[in-house]
Amino acid sequence: MKTETLLTNEAISGKRLGIGVAWIDSPEYLEFINKELDPAYHYIEVHLPSNIENVPSNFEKIAHCSTLPLADLHEPTRKIIKDVFQQAKEIEAHWIGEHLSILGTTDGLQFGYIFAPIKDEDLKSRVIRRIKRYQETYGIPFVIELGPRYHDWGGVDVLEDYILLKEISIEANIPIILDIPHTWATAKAFNKSFEELLSFLKGAHIAEIHIGASGVSNKGQISFEQSWNQLVICLDMFPDVRGITIELGKNTKTEDYCHTIREVSKRFQSSKWRINDENNRL
């Protein structure tokens, strides 16, 4: 059985994975991946549980889900938990990411609504115990992510979410997924600075960054340039990430998503964050 330290090292060390794209099980998208993406620069994010039969074997993979809400008092059925981790093993995922939330749903591609955690005395210890048990049972590295927060349950300061995330990361030795659209949406909802929220994560290890394919929502669209500038801010603050994943928006058409992948890939090839350079930095 792999030790906790070994599992953490698997998530934070090793080569940079590059730019991640969501797995869409369609012939047209598979053709796009095989024709236009490079396994040396791109990896595939597979939302679990889903149909993994056609996931290309020549690309690196990571797993992501919203079926194991870490902050909820109750857990999903044993079958759901086992199915998620079994599929993560089958695709040889570098890690599996889940949200610090009290509720999550997925149809295998699009996440449902992610409810931010409600604070209680046992919240932090409960999340840490659950993650440690998953790792001990299934031997797959784990990373955690905050969803967006739109409501401040009970008047608790929204900044506590980021303090809690960092504390769990450090105490449980679990890396973090920094989701830019989630952070931006939270900052906007509570009239906070984007950079202020990011500053609460300094000192924690960020393994992966999520960027949006087309803004946050139909009412909250931001331009590609704004998204890119937010990414640059994050990379300046957290330069040691292993992967940058382009998330598929709920209302994003596949052709628009593919266009965003092309644009992001082109930007990286001509920027200081070039992938697989002599320093192996993004």
CSV table of N, CA, C and O in Angstrom, one decimal, residues 175-264:
chain,number,residue,atom,x,y,z
A,175,PRO,N,-2.5,18.4,-2.2
A,175,PRO,CA,-2.4,19.6,-3.1
A,175,PRO,C,-3.8,20.2,-3.5
A,175,PRO,O,-4.8,19.5,-3.3
A,176,ILE,N,-3.8,21.4,-4.1
A,176,ILE,CA,-5.0,22.1,-4.4
A,176,ILE,C,-5.2,22.3,-5.9
A,176,ILE,O,-4.2,22.4,-6.6
A,177,ILE,N,-6.4,22.3,-6.3
A,177,ILE,CA,-6.8,22.8,-7.7
A,177,ILE,C,-7.3,24.2,-7.5
A,177,ILE,O,-8.2,24.4,-6.8
A,178,LEU,N,-6.6,25.1,-8.2
A,178,LEU,CA,-7.0,26.5,-8.1
A,178,LEU,C,-7.9,26.8,-9.3
A,178,LEU,O,-7.5,26.8,-10.5
A,179,ASP,N,-9.2,26.9,-9.1
A,179,ASP,CA,-10.2,27.2,-10.2
A,179,ASP,C,-10.4,28.7,-10.3
A,179,ASP,O,-11.0,29.3,-9.5
A,180,ILE,N,-9.9,29.2,-11.4
A,180,ILE,CA,-10.0,30.7,-11.7
A,180,ILE,C,-11.4,31.2,-11.8
A,180,ILE,O,-11.8,32.1,-11.1
A,181,PRO,N,-12.3,30.5,-12.6
A,181,PRO,CA,-13.7,31.0,-12.7
A,181,PRO,C,-14.4,31.0,-11.4
A,181,PRO,O,-15.2,31.9,-11.1
A,182,HIS,N,-14.2,29.9,-10.6
A,182,HIS,CA,-14.8,29.8,-9.3
A,182,HIS,C,-14.3,31.0,-8.4
A,182,HIS,O,-15.1,31.6,-7.7
A,183,THR,N,-13.0,31.2,-8.4
A,183,THR,CA,-12.5,32.3,-7.5
A,183,THR,C,-13.0,33.7,-8.0
A,183,THR,O,-13.3,34.5,-7.2
A,184,TRP,N,-13.0,33.9,-9.3
A,184,TRP,CA,-13.5,35.2,-9.8
A,184,TRP,C,-15.0,35.4,-9.5
A,184,TRP,O,-15.4,36.5,-9.1
A,185,ALA,N,-15.8,34.3,-9.6
A,185,ALA,CA,-17.2,34.4,-9.3
A,185,ALA,C,-17.4,34.7,-7.9
A,185,ALA,O,-18.3,35.6,-7.5
A,186,THR,N,-16.7,34.1,-7.0
A,186,THR,CA,-16.8,34.4,-5.5
A,186,THR,C,-16.4,35.8,-5.2
A,186,THR,O,-17.0,36.5,-4.4
A,187,ALA,N,-15.3,36.2,-5.8
A,187,ALA,CA,-14.8,37.6,-5.6
A,187,ALA,C,-15.8,38.6,-6.0
A,187,ALA,O,-16.1,39.6,-5.3
A,188,LYS,N,-16.5,38.4,-7.2
A,188,LYS,CA,-17.5,39.3,-7.7
A,188,LYS,C,-18.7,39.3,-6.8
A,188,LYS,O,-19.3,40.3,-6.5
A,189,ALA,N,-19.1,38.1,-6.3
A,189,ALA,CA,-20.3,38.0,-5.5
A,189,ALA,C,-20.2,38.7,-4.2
A,189,ALA,O,-21.2,39.2,-3.6
A,190,PHE,N,-19.0,38.8,-3.6
A,190,PHE,CA,-18.8,39.4,-2.3
A,190,PHE,C,-18.0,40.6,-2.3
A,190,PHE,O,-17.5,41.1,-1.3
A,191,ASN,N,-17.8,41.2,-3.5
A,191,ASN,CA,-17.1,42.5,-3.7
A,191,ASN,C,-15.7,42.4,-3.1
A,191,ASN,O,-15.3,43.3,-2.3
A,192,LYS,N,-15.0,41.3,-3.4
A,192,LYS,CA,-13.6,41.1,-3.0
A,192,LYS,C,-12.7,41.2,-4.2
A,192,LYS,O,-13.1,41.0,-5.3
A,193,SER,N,-11.4,41.4,-3.9
A,193,SER,CA,-10.4,41.4,-4.9
A,193,SER,C,-10.0,40.0,-5.3
A,193,SER,O,-9.9,39.1,-4.4
A,194,PHE,N,-9.9,39.7,-6.6
A,194,PHE,CA,-9.5,38.4,-7.1
A,194,PHE,C,-8.1,38.0,-6.4
A,194,PHE,O,-7.9,36.9,-5.9
A,195,GLU,N,-7.2,39.0,-6.4
A,195,GLU,CA,-5.9,38.8,-5.9
A,195,GLU,C,-5.9,38.5,-4.4
A,195,GLU,O,-5.1,37.8,-3.8
A,196,GLU,N,-6.9,39.2,-3.7
A,196,GLU,CA,-7.0,39.0,-2.2
A,196,GLU,C,-7.3,37.6,-1.9
A,196,GLU,O,-6.7,37.0,-1.0
A,197,LEU,N,-8.3,37.0,-2.7
A,197,LEU,CA,-8.6,35.6,-2.4
A,197,LEU,C,-7.4,34.7,-2.7
A,197,LEU,O,-7.2,33.7,-1.9
A,198,LEU,N,-6.7,34.9,-3.8
A,198,LEU,CA,-5.6,34.1,-4.1
A,198,LEU,C,-4.5,34.2,-3.0
A,198,LEU,O,-3.9,33.2,-2.7
A,199,SER,N,-4.4,35.3,-2.4
A,199,SER,CA,-3.3,35.5,-1.4
A,199,SER,C,-3.5,34.6,-0.2
A,199,SER,O,-2.5,34.2,0.5
A,200,PHE,N,-4.7,34.1,0.1
A,200,PHE,CA,-5.0,33.3,1.2
A,200,PHE,C,-4.4,31.8,1.0
A,200,PHE,O,-4.3,31.0,1.9
A,201,LEU,N,-4.1,31.5,-0.3
A,201,LEU,CA,-3.6,30.2,-0.6
A,201,LEU,C,-2.0,30.2,-0.6
A,201,LEU,O,-1.5,29.1,-0.9
A,202,LYS,N,-1.4,31.3,-0.4
A,202,LYS,CA,0.1,31.3,-0.4
A,202,LYS,C,0.6,30.4,0.6
A,202,LYS,O,0.2,30.4,1.8
A,203,GLY,N,1.6,29.6,0.2
A,203,GLY,CA,2.2,28.6,1.2
A,203,GLY,C,1.6,27.2,1.0
A,203,GLY,O,2.2,26.2,1.5
A,204,ALA,N,0.5,27.1,0.3
A,204,ALA,CA,0.0,25.7,0.0
A,204,ALA,C,0.5,25.3,-1.4
A,204,ALA,O,0.9,26.2,-2.2
A,205,HIS,N,0.4,24.0,-1.7
A,205,HIS,CA,0.9,23.6,-3.0
A,205,HIS,C,-0.3,23.5,-4.0
A,205,HIS,O,-1.2,22.8,-3.7
A,206,ILE,N,-0.1,24.3,-5.1
A,206,ILE,CA,-1.2,24.2,-6.1
A,206,ILE,C,-0.7,23.3,-7.2
A,206,ILE,O,0.3,23.5,-7.9
A,207,ALA,N,-1.4,22.2,-7.4
A,207,ALA,CA,-1.0,21.2,-8.4
A,207,ALA,C,-1.5,21.5,-9.8
A,207,ALA,O,-0.9,21.1,-10.8
A,208,GLU,N,-2.7,22.1,-9.8
A,208,GLU,CA,-3.4,22.3,-11.1
A,208,GLU,C,-4.2,23.6,-11.0
A,208,GLU,O,-4.7,24.0,-10.0
A,209,ILE,N,-4.3,24.2,-12.2
A,209,ILE,CA,-5.1,25.4,-12.3
A,209,ILE,C,-6.2,25.2,-13.4
A,209,ILE,O,-6.0,24.6,-14.4
A,210,HIS,N,-7.4,25.6,-13.0
A,210,HIS,CA,-8.5,25.5,-14.0
A,210,HIS,C,-8.8,26.9,-14.6
A,210,HIS,O,-8.9,27.9,-13.9
A,211,ILE,N,-8.9,27.0,-15.9
A,211,ILE,CA,-9.4,28.2,-16.6
A,211,ILE,C,-10.7,27.9,-17.3
A,211,ILE,O,-10.9,26.7,-17.7
A,212,GLY,N,-11.5,28.9,-17.5
A,212,GLY,CA,-12.8,28.7,-18.1
A,212,GLY,C,-12.7,28.8,-19.7
A,212,GLY,O,-11.9,29.5,-20.2
A,213,ALA,N,-13.6,28.0,-20.3
A,213,ALA,CA,-13.6,28.0,-21.8
A,213,ALA,C,-14.3,29.2,-22.3
A,213,ALA,O,-14.0,29.7,-23.4
A,214,SER,N,-15.3,29.7,-21.6
A,214,SER,CA,-16.1,30.8,-22.1
A,214,SER,C,-16.7,31.6,-20.9
A,214,SER,O,-17.9,31.9,-20.9
A,215,GLY,N,-15.9,32.1,-20.0
A,215,GLY,CA,-16.4,32.8,-18.9
A,215,GLY,C,-17.1,32.0,-17.8
A,215,GLY,O,-16.8,30.8,-17.8
A,216,VAL,N,-17.9,32.5,-17.0
A,216,VAL,CA,-18.5,31.8,-15.9
A,216,VAL,C,-19.9,31.4,-16.2
A,216,VAL,O,-20.3,30.3,-15.9
A,217,SER,N,-20.7,32.3,-16.8
A,217,SER,CA,-22.1,32.0,-17.1
A,217,SER,C,-22.5,33.0,-18.2
A,217,SER,O,-21.8,33.9,-18.6
A,218,ASN,N,-23.7,32.8,-18.7
A,218,ASN,CA,-24.2,33.7,-19.7
A,218,ASN,C,-24.3,35.1,-19.2
A,218,ASN,O,-24.2,36.1,-20.0
A,219,LYS,N,-24.5,35.3,-17.9
A,219,LYS,CA,-24.6,36.6,-17.4
A,219,LYS,C,-23.2,37.2,-16.9
A,219,LYS,O,-23.1,38.3,-16.6
A,220,GLY,N,-22.3,36.3,-16.9
A,220,GLY,CA,-21.0,36.7,-16.3
A,220,GLY,C,-19.8,36.4,-17.2
A,220,GLY,O,-18.7,36.1,-16.8
A,221,GLN,N,-20.0,36.5,-18.5
A,221,GLN,CA,-19.0,36.3,-19.5
A,221,GLN,C,-17.8,37.2,-19.3
A,221,GLN,O,-18.0,38.4,-19.1
A,222,ILE,N,-16.6,36.7,-19.4
A,222,ILE,CA,-15.5,37.6,-19.5
A,222,ILE,C,-14.7,37.2,-20.8
A,222,ILE,O,-14.8,36.1,-21.3
A,223,SER,N,-13.9,38.2,-21.2
A,223,SER,CA,-13.2,38.0,-22.5
A,223,SER,C,-12.1,37.0,-22.3
A,223,SER,O,-11.6,36.7,-21.2
A,224,PHE,N,-11.6,36.5,-23.5
A,224,PHE,CA,-10.4,35.7,-23.5
A,224,PHE,C,-9.2,36.4,-22.9
A,224,PHE,O,-8.4,35.8,-22.1
A,225,GLU,N,-9.0,37.7,-23.2
A,225,GLU,CA,-7.9,38.4,-22.7
A,225,GLU,C,-8.0,38.5,-21.1
A,225,GLU,O,-7.0,38.4,-20.4
A,226,GLN,N,-9.2,38.7,-20.6
A,226,GLN,CA,-9.4,38.8,-19.2
A,226,GLN,C,-9.0,37.4,-18.5
A,226,GLN,O,-8.3,37.4,-17.5
A,227,SER,N,-9.4,36.4,-19.2
A,227,SER,CA,-9.1,35.0,-18.6
A,227,SER,C,-7.6,34.8,-18.7
A,227,SER,O,-7.1,34.2,-17.7
A,228,TRP,N,-7.0,35.2,-19.8
A,228,TRP,CA,-5.5,35.0,-19.9
A,228,TRP,C,-4.8,35.8,-18.8
A,228,TRP,O,-3.9,35.3,-18.2
A,229,ASN,N,-5.2,37.0,-18.6
A,229,ASN,CA,-4.6,37.9,-17.6
A,229,ASN,C,-4.7,37.3,-16.2
A,229,ASN,O,-3.8,37.4,-15.4
A,230,GLN,N,-5.9,36.7,-15.9
A,230,GLN,CA,-6.1,36.1,-14.6
A,230,GLN,C,-5.2,34.9,-14.4
A,230,GLN,O,-4.6,34.6,-13.4
A,231,LEU,N,-5.0,34.1,-15.5
A,231,LEU,CA,-4.1,33.0,-15.5
A,231,LEU,C,-2.6,33.4,-15.2
A,231,LEU,O,-1.9,32.8,-14.5
A,232,VAL,N,-2.2,34.5,-15.9
A,232,VAL,CA,-0.8,35.0,-15.7
A,232,VAL,C,-0.6,35.4,-14.2
A,232,VAL,O,0.4,35.1,-13.6
A,233,ILE,N,-1.6,36.1,-13.6
A,233,ILE,CA,-1.5,36.4,-12.2
A,233,ILE,C,-1.3,35.2,-11.3
A,233,ILE,O,-0.5,35.1,-10.5
A,234,CYS,N,-2.1,34.1,-11.6
A,234,CYS,CA,-2.0,32.9,-10.9
A,234,CYS,C,-0.7,32.2,-11.0
A,234,CYS,O,-0.1,31.7,-10.1
A,235,LEU,N,-0.1,32.2,-12.3
A,235,LEU,CA,1.1,31.5,-12.5
A,235,LEU,C,2.3,32.3,-11.9
A,235,LEU,O,3.3,31.7,-11.5
A,236,ASP,N,2.2,33.6,-11.8
A,236,ASP,CA,3.2,34.4,-11.2
A,236,ASP,C,3.2,34.1,-9.7
A,236,ASP,O,4.3,34.1,-9.0
A,237,MET,N,2.0,33.9,-9.1
A,237,MET,CA,1.9,33.6,-7.7
A,237,MET,C,2.2,32.1,-7.3
A,237,MET,O,2.8,31.8,-6.3
A,238,PHE,N,1.8,31.2,-8.3
A,238,PHE,CA,2.0,29.8,-8.1
A,238,PHE,C,2.7,29.1,-9.3
A,238,PHE,O,2.0,28.5,-10.1
A,239,PRO,N,4.0,29.3,-9.4
A,239,PRO,CA,4.7,28.9,-10.7
A,239,PRO,C,4.9,27.4,-10.8
A,239,PRO,O,5.3,26.9,-11.9
A,240,ASP,N,4.7,26.6,-9.8
A,240,ASP,CA,5.1,25.2,-9.8
A,240,ASP,C,3.9,24.2,-10.1
A,240,ASP,O,4.0,23.0,-9.8
A,241,VAL,N,2.9,24.7,-10.7
A,241,VAL,CA,1.7,23.9,-11.1
A,241,VAL,C,2.2,22.8,-12.1
A,241,VAL,O,3.0,23.1,-12.9
A,242,ARG,N,1.5,21.7,-12.1
A,242,ARG,CA,1.9,20.6,-13.1
A,242,ARG,C,1.0,20.6,-14.3
A,242,ARG,O,1.3,20.1,-15.3
A,243,GLY,N,-0.2,21.2,-14.1
A,243,GLY,CA,-1.1,21.2,-15.3
A,243,GLY,C,-2.1,22.4,-15.2
A,243,GLY,O,-2.4,22.9,-14.2
A,244,ILE,N,-2.5,22.9,-16.4
A,244,ILE,CA,-3.5,23.9,-16.6
A,244,ILE,C,-4.6,23.4,-17.4
A,244,ILE,O,-4.4,23.1,-18.6
A,245,THR,N,-5.8,23.2,-16.8
A,245,THR,CA,-6.9,22.5,-17.4
A,245,THR,C,-7.9,23.5,-17.9
A,245,THR,O,-8.3,24.4,-17.2
A,246,ILE,N,-8.3,23.4,-19.2
A,246,ILE,CA,-9.3,24.3,-19.8
A,246,ILE,C,-10.7,23.6,-19.5
A,246,ILE,O,-11.0,22.6,-20.2
A,247,GLU,N,-11.4,24.1,-18.6
A,247,GLU,CA,-12.7,23.5,-18.3
A,247,GLU,C,-13.8,23.8,-19.3
A,247,GLU,O,-13.8,24.9,-20.0
A,248,LEU,N,-14.6,22.8,-19.5
A,248,LEU,CA,-15.7,22.9,-20.5
A,248,LEU,C,-16.9,23.5,-19.8
A,248,LEU,O,-17.5,23.0,-18.9
A,249,GLY,N,-17.3,24.7,-20.3
A,249,GLY,CA,-18.5,25.4,-19.7
A,249,GLY,C,-19.7,24.7,-20.0
A,249,GLY,O,-19.9,24.0,-21.0
A,250,LYS,N,-20.7,24.9,-19.1
A,250,LYS,CA,-22.0,24.1,-19.3
A,250,LYS,C,-22.7,24.4,-20.6
A,250,LYS,O,-23.3,23.6,-21.2
A,251,ASN,N,-22.6,25.7,-21.0
A,251,ASN,CA,-23.3,26.1,-22.3
A,251,ASN,C,-22.3,26.3,-23.4
A,251,ASN,O,-22.7,26.8,-24.5
A,252,THR,N,-21.1,25.7,-23.3
A,252,THR,CA,-20.1,25.9,-24.4
A,252,THR,C,-20.3,24.9,-25.5
A,252,THR,O,-20.3,23.7,-25.2
A,253,LYS,N,-20.4,25.3,-26.7
A,253,LYS,CA,-20.4,24.4,-27.8
A,253,LYS,C,-19.1,23.7,-28.0
A,253,LYS,O,-18.0,24.4,-27.8
A,254,THR,N,-19.1,22.5,-28.5
A,254,THR,CA,-17.8,21.8,-28.7
A,254,THR,C,-16.9,22.5,-29.6
A,254,THR,O,-15.7,22.6,-29.4
A,255,GLU,N,-17.4,23.1,-30.7
A,255,GLU,CA,-16.5,23.8,-31.7
A,255,GLU,C,-15.9,25.1,-31.0
A,255,GLU,O,-14.7,25.4,-31.3
A,256,ASP,N,-16.7,25.7,-30.1
A,256,ASP,CA,-16.1,26.9,-29.4
A,256,ASP,C,-15.0,26.5,-28.4
A,256,ASP,O,-14.0,27.1,-28.2
A,257,TYR,N,-15.3,25.3,-27.8
A,257,TYR,CA,-14.3,24.8,-26.8
A,257,TYR,C,-13.0,24.4,-27.5
A,257,TYR,O,-11.9,24.8,-27.1
A,258,CYS,N,-13.1,23.8,-28.7
A,258,CYS,CA,-11.9,23.4,-29.4
A,258,CYS,C,-11.1,24.7,-29.9
A,258,CYS,O,-9.9,24.7,-29.8
A,259,HIS,N,-11.9,25.7,-30.2
A,259,HIS,CA,-11.2,27.0,-30.6
A,259,HIS,C,-10.4,27.6,-29.4
A,259,HIS,O,-9.3,28.0,-29.6
A,260,THR,N,-11.0,27.5,-28.2
A,260,THR,CA,-10.3,28.0,-27.0
A,260,THR,C,-9.1,27.2,-26.7
A,260,THR,O,-8.0,27.8,-26.4
A,261,ILE,N,-9.1,25.9,-26.9
A,261,ILE,CA,-8.0,25.0,-26.7
A,261,ILE,C,-6.8,25.5,-27.7
A,261,ILE,O,-5.7,25.5,-27.3
A,262,ARG,N,-7.2,25.7,-28.9
A,262,ARG,CA,-6.2,26.2,-29.9
A,262,ARG,C,-5.5,27.5,-29.5
A,262,ARG,O,-4.3,27.6,-29.6
A,263,GLU,N,-6.4,28.4,-29.0
A,263,GLU,CA,-5.9,29.7,-28.6
A,263,GLU,C,-4.9,29.6,-27.4
A,263,GLU,O,-3.9,30.3,-27.4
A,264,VAL,N,-5.3,28.9,-26.4
A,264,VAL,CA,-4.5,28.7,-25.2
A,264,VAL,C,-3.2,28.0,-25.6
A,264,VAL,O,-2.1,28.5,-25.1
